[in-house]
XYZ file of C-alpha atoms in Angstrom:
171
model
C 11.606 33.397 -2.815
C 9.672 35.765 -0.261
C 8.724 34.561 3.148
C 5.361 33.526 2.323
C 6.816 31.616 -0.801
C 9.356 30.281 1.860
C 6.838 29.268 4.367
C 4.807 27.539 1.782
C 7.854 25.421 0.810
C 8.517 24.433 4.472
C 5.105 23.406 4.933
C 5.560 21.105 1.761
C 8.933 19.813 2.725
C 7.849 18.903 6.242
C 4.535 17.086 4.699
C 5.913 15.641 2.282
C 8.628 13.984 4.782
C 8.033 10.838 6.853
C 10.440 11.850 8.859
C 11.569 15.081 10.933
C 14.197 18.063 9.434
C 16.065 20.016 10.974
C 16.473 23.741 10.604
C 19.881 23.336 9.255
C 18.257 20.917 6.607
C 15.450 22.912 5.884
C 18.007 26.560 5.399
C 19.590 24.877 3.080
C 16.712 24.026 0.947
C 15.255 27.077 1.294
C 18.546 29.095 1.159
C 18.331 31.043 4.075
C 19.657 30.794 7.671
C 19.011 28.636 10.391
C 17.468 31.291 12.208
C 14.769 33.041 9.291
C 13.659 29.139 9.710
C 13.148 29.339 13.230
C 11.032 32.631 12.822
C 9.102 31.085 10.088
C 8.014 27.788 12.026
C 7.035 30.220 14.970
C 4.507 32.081 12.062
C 3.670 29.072 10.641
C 2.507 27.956 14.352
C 0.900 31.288 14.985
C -1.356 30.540 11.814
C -2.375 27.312 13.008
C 0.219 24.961 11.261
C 0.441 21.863 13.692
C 4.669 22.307 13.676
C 5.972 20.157 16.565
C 9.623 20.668 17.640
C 11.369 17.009 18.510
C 15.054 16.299 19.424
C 15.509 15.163 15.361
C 13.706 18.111 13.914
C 10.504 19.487 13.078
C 7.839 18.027 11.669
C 4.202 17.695 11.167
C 1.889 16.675 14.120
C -0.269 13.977 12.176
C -3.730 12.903 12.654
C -3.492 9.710 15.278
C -6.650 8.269 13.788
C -7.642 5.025 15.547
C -4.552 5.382 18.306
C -5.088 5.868 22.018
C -3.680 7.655 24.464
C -2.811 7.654 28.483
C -1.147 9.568 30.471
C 1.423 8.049 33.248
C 2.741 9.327 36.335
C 6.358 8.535 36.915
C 8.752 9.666 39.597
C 12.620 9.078 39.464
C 15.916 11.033 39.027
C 18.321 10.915 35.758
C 19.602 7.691 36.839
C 16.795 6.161 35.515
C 15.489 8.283 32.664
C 16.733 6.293 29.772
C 15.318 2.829 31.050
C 11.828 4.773 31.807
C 12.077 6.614 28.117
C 13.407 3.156 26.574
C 10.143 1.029 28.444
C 7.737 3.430 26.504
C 9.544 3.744 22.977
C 10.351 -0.631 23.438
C 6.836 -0.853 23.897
C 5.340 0.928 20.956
C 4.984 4.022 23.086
C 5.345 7.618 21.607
C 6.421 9.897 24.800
C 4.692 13.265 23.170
C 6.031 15.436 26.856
C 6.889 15.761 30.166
C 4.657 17.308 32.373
C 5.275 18.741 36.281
C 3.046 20.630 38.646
C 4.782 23.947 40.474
C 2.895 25.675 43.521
C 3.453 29.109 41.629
C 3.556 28.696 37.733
C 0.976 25.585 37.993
C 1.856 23.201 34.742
C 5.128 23.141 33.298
C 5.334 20.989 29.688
C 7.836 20.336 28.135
C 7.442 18.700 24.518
C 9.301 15.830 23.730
C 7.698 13.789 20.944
C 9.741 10.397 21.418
C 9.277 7.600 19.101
C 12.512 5.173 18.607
C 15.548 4.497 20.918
C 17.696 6.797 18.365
C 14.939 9.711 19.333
C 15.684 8.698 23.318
C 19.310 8.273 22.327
C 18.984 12.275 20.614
C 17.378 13.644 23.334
C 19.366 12.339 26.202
C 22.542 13.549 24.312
C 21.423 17.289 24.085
C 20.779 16.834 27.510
C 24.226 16.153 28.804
C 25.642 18.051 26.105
C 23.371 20.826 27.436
C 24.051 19.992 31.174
C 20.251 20.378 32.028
C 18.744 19.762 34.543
C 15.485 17.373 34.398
C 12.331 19.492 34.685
C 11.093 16.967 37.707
C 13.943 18.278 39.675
C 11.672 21.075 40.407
C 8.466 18.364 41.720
C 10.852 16.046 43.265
C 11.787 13.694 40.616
C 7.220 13.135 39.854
C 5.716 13.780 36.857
C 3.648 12.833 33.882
C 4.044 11.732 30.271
C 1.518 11.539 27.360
C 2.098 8.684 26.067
C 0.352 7.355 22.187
C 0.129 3.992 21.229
C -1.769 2.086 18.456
C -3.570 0.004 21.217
C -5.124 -1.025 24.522
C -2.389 -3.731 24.465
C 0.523 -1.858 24.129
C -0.616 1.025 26.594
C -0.908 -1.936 29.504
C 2.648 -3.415 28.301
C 4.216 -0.255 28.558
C 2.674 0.270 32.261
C 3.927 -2.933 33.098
C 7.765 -2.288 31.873
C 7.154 1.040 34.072
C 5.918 -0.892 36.667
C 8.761 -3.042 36.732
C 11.393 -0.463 36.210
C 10.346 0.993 39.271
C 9.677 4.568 37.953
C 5.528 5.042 37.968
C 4.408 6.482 40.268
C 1.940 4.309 42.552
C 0.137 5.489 46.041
């Protein structure tokens, strides 16, 4: 298989899968290494291909026909990450990033793509596992999320669980 067969296949496999692969998964079906995957997914994105990178994988960014979307402004340190990430994903909430504004660089995004408590669960393991830092050190523990939801309804509920965790971010 050349690369463009290869690339071709990864675009299947990731379509074709409701749920996200990781490059160790996707080597192995296409028997090469983990890192000839990485380079592919960073052609495939150059041509277009809506890739996203989440803490379980890649996958395909679908079409969010009839969903809405808001974006929040929360402010808090990692003591309270998991109950703010846990209020969206509770709440029917998909937390696509995390968002800060620096006086130099302007935004900084990172993309987070959050759907379940095992995705929060995921990503806040490779975090300590990591030992990162949270991007909103930088801003002072404020910043934003994009947040998706399949309504009005959920959008206000998850506000309200914010709200009452005591993470957004209110003049």
């Amino acid at each position: 298989m050349d690369g463009e067969e290869r690339r071709q296949e990864i675009v299947r496999l990731l379509s074709s899968s409701p749920n996200a692969l990781t490059g160790t998964a996707l080597s192995r079906q296409c028997q090469v290494s983990r890192q000839i995957i990485v380079g592919d997914v960073a052609v495939l994105r150059a041509q277009g291909v809506p890739i996203i990178s989440t803490p379980r994988g890649y996958q395909m960014l679908t079409s969010a026909h009839g969903r809405v979307r808001r974006v929040f402004v929360c402010c808090h340190g990692a003591d309270k990450m998991r109950q703010e990430l846990e209020a969206i994903v509770d709440n029917g909430g998909i937390v696509h990033n995390v968002v800060i504004e620096h006086d130099v660089y302007g935004n900084l995004e990172g993309s987070l793509h959050l759907r379940s408590r095992r995705d929060v669960n995921a990503y806040l393991q490779r975090m300590a596992e990591a030992n990162a830092e949270l991007l909103s050190k930088i801003s002072g523990g404020i910043h934003t999320h994009l947040v998706e939801a399949a309504t009005e309804g959920e959008l206000r509920a998850i506000e309200a669980a914010l709200r009452r965790s005591g993470v957004l971010y209110e003049d």
